Structures are given as C-alpha cells and as structure tokens.
Amino acid sequence: MFGNAFTGWHLIIILAIVLLLFGAPKLPALAKSIAQSMRIFKNEVNSDKKDPVDDDYDGRTARRADDSGVRYTDESSARRGDDSYPSPTRDVPPKS
C-alpha cells in the first residue's frame, strides 16, 4: 500500500522521536509492559481454543428483557418451528 514510503532513515527518525518522548529510563518498563500484555493475550487466545464448545446450545432458550421489564423467551417460537418474534411471557396491559 505504501510501497517504499518507509526506508531505514524513516525508522531511525521514528525511534529517535520515541526515545525523546519516553526517555531512556522508561523504555525498558514500556517494553516489559507490552510483553506482559502480549503474553496475557496469547494465553487467553490459547485457553479459548482449548475450551470445548457446547454444540447442543442453539441460542433459543436464552431470555432477554426490554426496557419495560417484560421478559421474552424464544422457547415458544422454537416449539412452533418458525422464527417469528416471541410473545411476552406475561400479559401486558395496552397503553392508553
């Protein structure tokens, strides 16, 4: 995309600016912090790969609530076999 936009001189200038901004004493701490963050991220990604996936879950039994506090369930639509919007689990009086 950039082609030859970044040459060796550009990288040296960028490193000099980073050195001026953060200072020599702070650079090791910054590098350590970045390394720890990368290690944590890598461990989390690997642990997600090792966790078994529940293939029986189809997502239709989860309950949700809207702002009015009425809970809806997808179980009724799962029994009917259609994907229509689920009905409320309790009667809601009409607004006047």
Coordinates of C-alpha atoms in Angstrom, one line a residue:
M1 CA 0.0 0.0 0.0
F2 CA 2.8 2.4 0.9
G3 CA 5.4 0.9 -1.4
N4 CA 8.7 2.3 -0.4
A5 CA 7.3 5.0 1.9
F6 CA 9.3 3.8 4.9
T7 CA 13.0 3.5 4.5
G8 CA 15.7 2.9 7.0
W9 CA 16.0 6.6 7.7
H10 CA 12.3 6.9 8.5
L11 CA 12.6 4.1 11.1
I12 CA 15.7 5.8 12.7
I13 CA 13.8 9.1 12.9
I14 CA 10.7 7.4 14.5
L15 CA 12.9 5.6 17.0
A16 CA 14.7 8.9 17.9
I17 CA 11.3 10.5 18.5
V18 CA 10.1 7.6 20.7
L19 CA 13.3 7.9 22.6
L20 CA 12.8 11.6 23.1
L21 CA 9.2 11.3 24.2
F22 CA 9.6 8.4 26.6
G23 CA 13.2 8.8 27.7
A24 CA 15.8 6.1 28.1
P25 CA 14.8 5.1 31.7
K26 CA 11.2 4.5 30.7
L27 CA 11.8 2.4 27.6
P28 CA 12.5 -0.9 29.5
A29 CA 9.4 -0.6 31.6
L30 CA 7.4 0.2 28.5
A31 CA 8.8 -2.9 26.7
K32 CA 8.1 -5.1 29.7
S33 CA 4.5 -3.8 29.9
I34 CA 3.9 -4.5 26.2
A35 CA 5.4 -8.0 26.6
Q36 CA 3.2 -8.8 29.5
S37 CA 0.1 -7.6 27.6
M38 CA 1.1 -9.8 24.6
R39 CA 1.7 -12.8 26.9
I40 CA -1.7 -12.4 28.6
F41 CA -3.5 -12.0 25.2
K42 CA -1.7 -15.1 23.9
N43 CA -2.7 -17.2 26.9
E44 CA -6.4 -16.1 26.6
V45 CA -6.5 -17.0 22.9
N46 CA -4.9 -20.4 23.6
S47 CA -7.3 -21.1 26.5
D48 CA -10.3 -20.3 24.3
K49 CA -9.1 -22.8 21.7
K50 CA -8.8 -25.5 24.5
D51 CA -12.3 -24.9 25.9
P52 CA -14.9 -27.4 24.5
V53 CA -17.8 -25.8 22.6
D54 CA -21.3 -26.8 23.6
D55 CA -22.8 -27.9 20.3
D56 CA -26.3 -28.6 21.8
Y57 CA -26.9 -24.9 22.5
D58 CA -28.9 -23.3 19.8
G59 CA -29.4 -19.9 21.5
R60 CA -33.1 -20.0 21.6
T61 CA -33.5 -20.7 25.3
A62 CA -31.8 -17.5 26.4
R63 CA -34.1 -15.0 28.0
R64 CA -33.9 -11.2 27.4
A65 CA -35.7 -8.2 28.8
D66 CA -36.5 -4.9 27.2
D67 CA -36.8 -1.6 28.9
S68 CA -40.3 -2.2 30.2
G69 CA -39.0 -5.2 32.2
V70 CA -41.1 -7.8 30.2
R71 CA -39.1 -10.9 29.7
Y72 CA -39.3 -12.7 26.4
T73 CA -38.4 -16.2 25.6
D74 CA -37.7 -17.9 22.3
E75 CA -38.9 -21.3 23.5
S76 CA -42.4 -20.8 22.1
S77 CA -41.0 -20.0 18.6
A78 CA -38.7 -23.0 18.9
R79 CA -41.7 -25.3 19.5
R80 CA -43.6 -23.8 16.6
G81 CA -40.5 -24.1 14.4
D82 CA -40.7 -20.6 13.0
D83 CA -38.5 -17.6 13.5
S84 CA -41.2 -15.0 14.3
Y85 CA -40.7 -12.6 17.2
P86 CA -41.5 -14.3 20.5
S87 CA -44.5 -13.3 22.6
P88 CA -44.2 -11.9 26.1
T89 CA -44.3 -14.5 29.0
R90 CA -46.8 -12.4 30.9
D91 CA -49.8 -10.3 29.8
V92 CA -49.0 -6.6 29.3
P93 CA -51.9 -4.2 29.6
P94 CA -52.3 -2.0 26.5
K95 CA -51.2 1.6 26.8
S96 CA -54.0 4.1 26.6

